[in-house]
Coordinates of C-alpha atoms and ligand atoms in Angstrom, one line a residue:
M434 CA -10.1 -14.3 8.9
K435 CA -10.4 -11.1 11.7
Q436 CA -13.1 -12.5 14.0
P437 CA -16.0 -10.0 15.8
D438 CA -16.1 -7.9 18.3
Q439 CA -19.4 -7.8 19.7
K440 CA -19.1 -4.4 21.5
E441 CA -18.2 -2.9 17.9
I442 CA -20.6 -5.2 15.8
D443 CA -23.4 -4.0 18.0
K444 CA -22.5 -0.3 17.9
A445 CA -22.5 -0.7 14.0
A446 CA -25.4 -2.4 14.5
D447 CA -27.2 1.3 15.9
L448 CA -25.3 3.2 13.1
L449 CA -27.0 1.1 10.9
R450 CA -30.2 1.3 12.3
A451 CA -29.7 5.2 12.3
G452 CA -29.7 5.4 8.4
G453 CA -25.9 4.7 8.5
L454 CA -23.6 3.6 6.1
V455 CA -20.8 0.8 7.4
A456 CA -18.0 -0.5 5.4
M457 CA -17.9 -4.5 6.5
P458 CA -15.7 -6.5 5.1
T459 CA -17.2 -10.1 3.7
E460 CA -14.4 -12.7 1.8
T461 CA -15.2 -11.3 -1.8
V462 CA -14.0 -7.4 -1.5
Y463 CA -15.2 -4.7 1.7
G464 CA -19.1 -3.6 0.6
L465 CA -20.7 -0.9 1.8
A466 CA -23.6 -1.5 4.3
A467 CA -26.6 0.3 5.0
D468 CA -30.0 -1.0 6.4
A469 CA -31.8 -2.1 3.1
T470 CA -35.2 -1.9 3.9
N471 CA -34.7 2.2 4.9
D472 CA -34.9 3.5 1.5
K473 CA -32.8 6.7 3.0
A474 CA -30.2 5.0 4.3
V475 CA -29.8 3.2 0.4
A476 CA -29.6 6.4 -1.2
R477 CA -27.1 7.4 1.2
I478 CA -25.0 4.6 -0.4
F479 CA -24.9 5.6 -4.2
E480 CA -25.0 9.2 -2.9
A481 CA -21.3 8.0 -1.1
K482 CA -20.4 5.7 -3.9
G483 CA -21.3 8.4 -6.7
R484 CA -22.7 6.1 -9.1
P485 CA -23.8 7.2 -11.9
Q486 CA -27.0 5.3 -12.2
F487 CA -29.2 3.3 -9.8
N488 CA -28.0 -0.1 -10.3
P489 CA -29.9 -2.5 -8.2
L490 CA -27.8 -3.4 -4.8
I491 CA -27.0 -7.2 -3.9
I492 CA -28.8 -7.6 -0.6
H493 CA -26.8 -9.7 2.3
V494 CA -28.8 -12.0 4.6
R495 CA -27.9 -13.9 7.0
D496 CA -29.3 -17.4 6.0
I497 CA -32.2 -19.2 3.3
N498 CA -34.9 -18.7 5.9
M499 CA -33.6 -15.0 5.7
A500 CA -33.8 -14.7 1.4
L501 CA -37.5 -16.2 1.8
R502 CA -38.8 -13.7 2.7
F503 CA -37.5 -11.2 0.0
V504 CA -37.7 -13.8 -2.8
D505 CA -38.7 -16.8 -4.1
L506 CA -36.9 -19.1 -4.3
S507 CA -36.6 -22.3 -7.4
P508 CA -35.7 -26.0 -6.7
T509 CA -32.6 -25.3 -8.1
A510 CA -31.8 -21.4 -7.2
R511 CA -32.1 -24.1 -3.3
K512 CA -29.5 -26.7 -4.8
L513 CA -26.6 -23.8 -5.7
I514 CA -27.6 -22.5 -1.7
A515 CA -27.3 -25.4 -0.4
A516 CA -24.2 -26.2 -2.0
F517 CA -22.1 -22.4 -1.7
W518 CA -23.9 -20.3 1.3
P519 CA -22.3 -19.1 2.8
G520 CA -19.8 -17.9 0.3
P521 CA -19.2 -16.3 -2.6
L522 CA -22.5 -16.7 -5.0
T523 CA -25.3 -13.9 -5.9
I524 CA -28.7 -15.3 -6.8
V525 CA -31.3 -13.0 -8.6
A526 CA -34.4 -14.2 -8.5
P527 CA -37.8 -12.6 -8.0
R528 CA -39.4 -10.5 -5.3
R529 CA -41.8 -12.1 -3.6
E530 CA -44.7 -9.0 -3.2
D531 CA -44.7 -8.3 0.1
C532 CA -41.1 -7.5 0.0
E533 CA -39.8 -5.0 2.8
I534 CA -36.0 -4.0 0.6
S535 CA -36.3 -0.6 -0.5
L536 CA -37.7 -0.2 -4.4
L537 CA -34.5 1.7 -5.2
A538 CA -32.0 -1.0 -3.6
S539 CA -33.4 -3.0 -6.7
A540 CA -33.6 0.0 -8.9
G541 CA -37.5 -1.2 -9.6
L542 CA -36.3 -4.6 -11.6
D543 CA -38.9 -6.7 -10.3
T544 CA -35.8 -9.6 -9.2
L545 CA -33.6 -9.2 -6.3
G546 CA -30.1 -10.1 -5.9
V547 CA -29.3 -11.8 -2.5
R548 CA -26.4 -13.7 -0.9
C549 CA -25.1 -14.9 2.2
P550 CA -21.5 -13.7 3.1
K551 CA -19.3 -16.1 5.1
H552 CA -16.6 -13.4 6.8
A553 CA -17.6 -14.0 10.7
I554 CA -17.6 -9.9 10.8
A555 CA -20.4 -10.0 8.3
Q556 CA -22.3 -12.3 9.4
A557 CA -22.7 -11.2 13.2
L558 CA -23.7 -7.5 11.4
I559 CA -26.6 -9.0 10.0
K560 CA -27.2 -10.6 13.2
S561 CA -26.8 -7.6 15.5
L562 CA -29.4 -5.3 13.1
G563 CA -31.5 -8.5 12.7
R564 CA -32.6 -6.6 8.8
P565 CA -30.5 -7.3 5.0
L566 CA -28.0 -5.2 4.3
A567 CA -28.4 -3.9 0.8
A568 CA -24.3 -3.4 0.3
P569 CA -22.1 -2.7 -2.8
S570 CA -18.2 -2.6 -3.1
A571 CA -16.6 0.3 -0.8
N572 CA -15.0 2.2 -3.0
R573 CA -16.0 5.2 -5.3
S574 CA -17.6 3.9 -8.5
G575 CA -15.5 2.6 -11.3
S576 CA -12.6 2.8 -8.8
I577 CA -10.4 -0.6 -7.9
S578 CA -12.7 -2.8 -5.7
P579 CA -11.4 -2.4 -1.7
T580 CA -9.9 -6.0 -0.8
Q581 CA -8.7 -4.3 2.7
A582 CA -10.0 -1.7 5.2
D583 CA -7.6 0.9 4.3
H584 CA -9.0 0.6 0.8
V585 CA -11.6 2.1 2.2
R586 CA -10.6 4.9 4.4
Q587 CA -8.5 5.6 1.1
S588 CA -11.4 5.6 -1.2
L589 CA -14.4 7.1 0.6
G590 CA -13.1 8.7 3.7
E591 CA -15.3 10.6 6.2
R592 CA -18.5 9.4 3.4
V593 CA -18.9 6.2 5.6
D594 CA -19.5 6.1 9.4
A595 CA -17.4 3.1 10.3
V596 CA -15.0 1.0 8.7
L597 CA -14.8 -2.6 10.5
D598 CA -11.3 -4.0 9.9
G599 CA -11.3 -7.5 8.8
G600 CA -8.4 -8.0 7.6
P601 CA -7.4 -8.6 3.9
S602 CA -10.5 -10.4 2.1
E603 CA -9.7 -13.8 1.2
I604 CA -10.8 -14.4 -2.3
G605 CA -10.4 -11.0 -3.3
L606 CA -13.0 -10.7 -6.1
E607 CA -16.4 -9.9 -6.1
S608 CA -19.1 -12.8 -5.8
T609 CA -20.3 -14.7 -8.8
I610 CA -24.3 -14.1 -10.0
V611 CA -26.5 -15.9 -11.3
K612 CA -30.1 -16.0 -12.6
V613 CA -31.8 -19.1 -12.1
E614 CA -33.9 -19.3 -15.4
G615 CA -36.5 -22.5 -15.4
E616 CA -33.5 -25.3 -15.7
E617 CA -31.0 -22.7 -17.0
I618 CA -27.7 -20.7 -15.5
I619 CA -27.3 -17.9 -16.3
I620 CA -23.9 -15.9 -15.0
L621 CA -24.7 -12.9 -15.5
R622 CA -20.9 -11.9 -13.6
P623 CA -18.5 -14.6 -13.2
G624 CA -16.6 -14.1 -9.8
G625 CA -15.3 -16.5 -7.0
I626 CA -17.2 -19.3 -8.0
S627 CA -17.0 -20.6 -11.4
A628 CA -19.2 -21.6 -13.9
E629 CA -17.9 -26.0 -14.2
D630 CA -18.6 -25.7 -10.3
L631 CA -22.4 -24.3 -10.6
Q632 CA -22.6 -27.6 -13.1
D633 CA -21.0 -30.0 -11.2
V634 CA -23.5 -29.2 -8.2
T635 CA -26.4 -29.3 -10.4
G636 CA -26.2 -30.8 -13.5
K637 CA -27.6 -28.3 -15.5
P638 CA -26.3 -26.5 -18.3
V639 CA -24.7 -23.1 -17.5
L640 CA -24.5 -20.3 -19.7
T641 CA -23.3 -16.9 -19.9
S642 CA -25.0 -13.7 -19.7
A643 CA -23.3 -12.7 -23.6
K644 CA -24.6 -16.1 -25.0
S645 CA -28.3 -15.6 -23.4
S646 CA -30.5 -12.9 -25.1
T647 CA -30.6 -9.7 -23.1
I648 CA -30.2 -10.3 -19.5
E649 CA -27.0 -8.8 -18.1
A650 CA -26.6 -7.6 -14.4
P651 CA -27.1 -3.7 -15.2
G652 CA -24.1 -2.3 -13.1
M653 CA -21.3 -4.2 -15.8
M654 CA -20.1 -0.9 -17.4
K655 CA -17.3 -1.4 -19.8
S656 CA -14.6 0.5 -17.5
H657 CA -14.5 -0.3 -14.3
Y658 CA -12.2 -1.0 -11.0
A659 CA -10.2 1.6 -13.1
P660 CA -6.6 2.2 -12.0
S661 CA -5.5 6.2 -12.7
V662 CA -2.8 4.7 -14.6
R663 CA -3.4 2.9 -18.0
V664 CA -4.0 -0.7 -17.6
R665 CA -2.4 -2.7 -20.9
L666 CA -3.4 -6.5 -20.9
N667 CA -1.7 -9.6 -22.7
A668 CA 2.5 -8.3 -21.6
T669 CA 5.3 -9.9 -22.7
K670 CA 7.3 -7.0 -21.6
A671 CA 7.1 -4.4 -19.9
E672 CA 7.5 -0.7 -22.1
P673 CA 9.7 2.2 -19.8
H674 CA 7.2 4.4 -18.5
E675 CA 5.3 1.0 -17.7
A676 CA 4.7 -1.0 -14.0
F677 CA 4.7 -4.7 -14.0
L678 CA 1.8 -6.8 -12.8
G679 CA 3.0 -10.7 -13.9
F680 CA 1.9 -14.0 -13.2
A681 CA 3.7 -17.4 -12.9
N682 CA 7.4 -17.4 -13.4
E683 CA 7.9 -15.1 -16.2
T684 CA 11.0 -13.8 -16.6
V685 CA 10.2 -10.1 -16.7
T686 CA 12.2 -7.4 -15.7
A687 CA 10.7 -3.9 -14.1
P688 CA 11.5 -1.9 -11.7
T689 CA 8.3 -1.8 -10.3
S690 CA 6.6 -5.0 -10.4
L691 CA 5.0 -7.6 -8.4
N692 CA 3.5 -11.3 -9.3
L693 CA 0.2 -12.6 -8.3
S694 CA 0.9 -15.7 -7.8
P695 CA 4.6 -16.8 -8.8
S696 CA 3.7 -20.6 -8.5
G697 CA 0.9 -19.7 -11.2
D698 CA -2.4 -20.2 -8.6
L699 CA -5.4 -18.4 -10.1
S700 CA -6.7 -18.4 -6.3
E701 CA -3.7 -16.5 -5.1
A702 CA -4.0 -14.2 -7.9
A703 CA -7.4 -13.6 -7.5
A704 CA -6.3 -12.9 -4.1
N705 CA -4.1 -10.5 -5.0
L706 CA -5.4 -8.6 -7.9
F707 CA -7.2 -5.7 -6.6
A708 CA -4.5 -5.0 -3.5
Y709 CA -1.5 -5.4 -6.2
L710 CA -3.7 -2.8 -9.1
H711 CA -3.8 0.0 -6.1
Q712 CA -0.1 -0.8 -4.9
L713 CA 0.9 -1.1 -8.5
D714 CA -1.1 3.0 -9.1
A715 CA 0.6 4.2 -5.8
S716 CA 3.5 3.8 -7.0
C717 CA 3.0 4.8 -10.9
L718 CA 2.4 8.4 -9.0
D719 CA 4.8 8.1 -6.7
E720 CA 8.0 7.2 -9.9
G721 CA 6.6 9.3 -12.7
L722 CA 5.5 6.2 -14.1
T723 CA 2.0 6.3 -16.4
G724 CA 0.8 2.5 -16.9
I725 CA 0.6 -0.7 -16.0
A726 CA 1.4 -3.9 -17.7
V727 CA -0.1 -6.8 -17.1
A728 CA 1.0 -10.7 -18.3
P729 CA -1.8 -13.1 -19.9
I730 CA -3.6 -14.8 -17.2
P731 CA -5.2 -18.4 -18.6
Q732 CA -9.0 -18.0 -19.4
K733 CA -10.0 -21.2 -17.2
G734 CA -11.6 -21.4 -13.8
L735 CA -11.0 -18.1 -11.3
G736 CA -8.9 -16.6 -14.4
I737 CA -12.2 -16.1 -16.4
A738 CA -13.4 -13.4 -13.7
I739 CA -10.1 -12.4 -13.0
N740 CA -9.8 -11.4 -16.6
D741 CA -13.3 -9.9 -17.1
R742 CA -12.0 -7.4 -13.6
L743 CA -8.8 -6.7 -15.8
T744 CA -10.7 -5.5 -19.4
R745 CA -12.7 -3.7 -17.2
A746 CA -9.5 -2.0 -15.9
A747 CA -8.0 -1.9 -19.2
H748 CA -11.1 -0.2 -20.9
P749 CA -10.5 3.5 -22.8
D750 CA -13.5 4.5 -21.6
R751 CA -13.1 6.6 -18.5
Ligands
TXA160 O1 -19.1 -10.1 -3.4 C1 -19.8 -8.9 -3.7 O2 -20.9 -9.3 -5.3 C2 -20.1 -8.0 -3.8 C3 -19.4 -7.8 -1.6 C4 -19.9 -6.4 -1.5 O3 -20.7 -8.8 -1.3 N1 -21.0 -6.8 -3.4 C5 -20.8 -6.0 -5.1 O4 -21.7 -5.8 -5.6 O5 -20.5 -6.5 -5.7 P1 -21.7 -4.5 -6.3 O6 -22.3 -3.4 -6.0 O7 -20.5 -3.5 -6.8 O8 -23.0 -4.8 -7.6 C6 -23.5 -5.6 -7.5 C7 -24.1 -6.0 -9.2 C8 -23.7 -5.0 -10.1 O9 -23.0 -5.6 -11.1 C9 -25.6 -5.1 -10.0 O10 -25.7 -4.4 -12.2 C10 -25.7 -6.4 -10.3 O11 -25.3 -6.8 -8.9 N2 -26.7 -6.7 -9.3 C11 -27.9 -6.6 -9.0 N3 -29.1 -6.9 -8.2 C12 -29.1 -7.4 -9.1 C13 -30.9 -8.0 -10.4 N4 -32.0 -7.8 -9.9 N5 -30.8 -8.0 -11.7 C14 -29.5 -8.2 -12.3 N6 -28.2 -7.7 -11.6 C15 -28.2 -7.5 -10.6
MG161 MG1 -18.6 -2.5 -7.4

């Protein structure tokens, strides 16, 4: 993890204070940040991403004390925060009545998703600004999430006022989003922290949104994270027109291939996922290939979040 350069951080904070957009590294993926209390700046995020509808944005805070200025946190939510902040966990909680966060950022909902990022540069930026940051992933809507500063520059170009380079994202998958309702914890989006981790810490049942009534993260589109070429899942071999994205020590050979983790380590696979999709997509375009075949990934632990992203990347509706 690259450490912050204070001069660069303070300059970026000045841009944010003036209503600008700054791409910042986090341990999950790069975020496109704006001052969460500034309506115009938040509106610019939607414009820069080309987000088709006003999906609510995650609000990045320094610590639980900053979060408590904006949301009410139940005892179970506090337990989760004590265990996983700073880190890849977003908590959806009721907005306080006196909450100063732009209504556009939470898309008019009476809840807010709050997260405290672990990356030293994201932390330093929030500290220097002294305000919370609204930040979705720093990519054009629907495309592959960015895990390197170059991915951001390629996707957003001039639409962003500054890009802070913090090296490759350590986790590589977006945060786990949970809503705590009474005694129940509902996973709205699988991510860097698994259902087992959440259950271990709280001793409470953990549901996924598919199993709970109608609640979902509104931004969970069926087609998302998509490369420009087609993605085919659970492939045991690559067709001649396909590149191959492998996992563990399989024997598939394809002229253009990468392996998410030769040793079958799901954390390593998560960290490589988006960067390898970016890389294979570019190779396909160069070499005239029309698809990416992806090996099966075990549906356990972090594999659940990896398969969630891959299923959306492979969805035929674009
Ligand atoms: O790791 C991450 O979470 C990254 C980094 C930059 O922090 N951010 C990220 O943001 O993935 P984004 O905008 O790509 O995804 C935010 C998701 C969307 O699916 C949105 O619908 C959901 O969070 N969300 C935000 N606020 C919500 C709320 N109040 N209720 C339900 N879902 C919410
Ligand atoms: Mg995103």
